[in-house]
XYZ file of C-alpha atoms in Angstrom:
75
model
C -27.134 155.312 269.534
C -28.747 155.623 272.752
C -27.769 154.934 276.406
C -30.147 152.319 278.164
C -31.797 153.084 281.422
C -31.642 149.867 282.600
C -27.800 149.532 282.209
C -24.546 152.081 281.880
C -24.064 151.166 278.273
C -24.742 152.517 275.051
C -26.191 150.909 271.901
C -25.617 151.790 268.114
C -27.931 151.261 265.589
C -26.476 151.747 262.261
C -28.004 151.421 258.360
C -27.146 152.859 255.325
C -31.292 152.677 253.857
C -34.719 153.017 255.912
C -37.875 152.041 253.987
C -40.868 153.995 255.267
C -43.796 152.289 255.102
C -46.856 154.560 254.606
C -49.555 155.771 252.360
C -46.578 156.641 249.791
C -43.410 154.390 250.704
C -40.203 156.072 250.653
C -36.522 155.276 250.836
C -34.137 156.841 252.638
C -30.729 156.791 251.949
C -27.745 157.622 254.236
C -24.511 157.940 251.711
C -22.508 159.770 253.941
C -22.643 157.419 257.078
C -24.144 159.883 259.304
C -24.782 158.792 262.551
C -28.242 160.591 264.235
C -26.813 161.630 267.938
C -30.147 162.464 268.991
C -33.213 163.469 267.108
C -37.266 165.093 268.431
C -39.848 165.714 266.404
C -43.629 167.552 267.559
C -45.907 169.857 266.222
C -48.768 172.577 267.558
C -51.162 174.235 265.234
C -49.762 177.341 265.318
C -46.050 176.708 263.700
C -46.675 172.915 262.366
C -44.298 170.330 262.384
C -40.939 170.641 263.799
C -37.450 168.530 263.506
C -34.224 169.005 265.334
C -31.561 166.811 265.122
C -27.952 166.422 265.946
C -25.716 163.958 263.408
C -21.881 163.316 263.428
C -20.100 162.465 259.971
C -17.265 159.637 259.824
C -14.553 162.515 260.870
C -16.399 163.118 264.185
C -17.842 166.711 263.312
C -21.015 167.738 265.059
C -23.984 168.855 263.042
C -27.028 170.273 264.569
C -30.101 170.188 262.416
C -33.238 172.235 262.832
C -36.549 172.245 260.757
C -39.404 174.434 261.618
C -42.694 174.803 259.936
C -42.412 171.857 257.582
C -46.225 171.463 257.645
C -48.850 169.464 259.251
C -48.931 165.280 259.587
C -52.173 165.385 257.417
C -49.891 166.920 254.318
């Protein structure tokens, strides 16, 4: 979901698979209905690529996701 910035309302976008489309296609699969809250991604040299992430299941609990040195964008 995300809040516009041209309006005061808030959009949810919502799928239980994602297809990536890349050198090796890969499907992602969402059984649990998690919705992504809010998500970044970046990378420097030094410590690689970098995810946090926060999700909330069907009951409402919070998760908050992070992933540090998961490699480079070239791996």
């Amino acid at each position: 979901s995300y809040k516009s910035a041209s309006a005061n309302r808030t959009v949810k976008l919502t799928t239980d698979q994602f297809l990536f489309r890349h050198q090796h296609s890969k499907k992602v699969s969402n059984p649990n209905h998690l919705i992504i809250e809010g998500l970044k991604t970046g990378s420097t040299p030094e410590s690689g690529a970098a995810f946090t992430g926060i999700v909330k299941d069907q009951a409402g609990h919070e998760f908050i996701t992070v992933v540090n040195g998961a490699g480079y964008y070239t791996d």
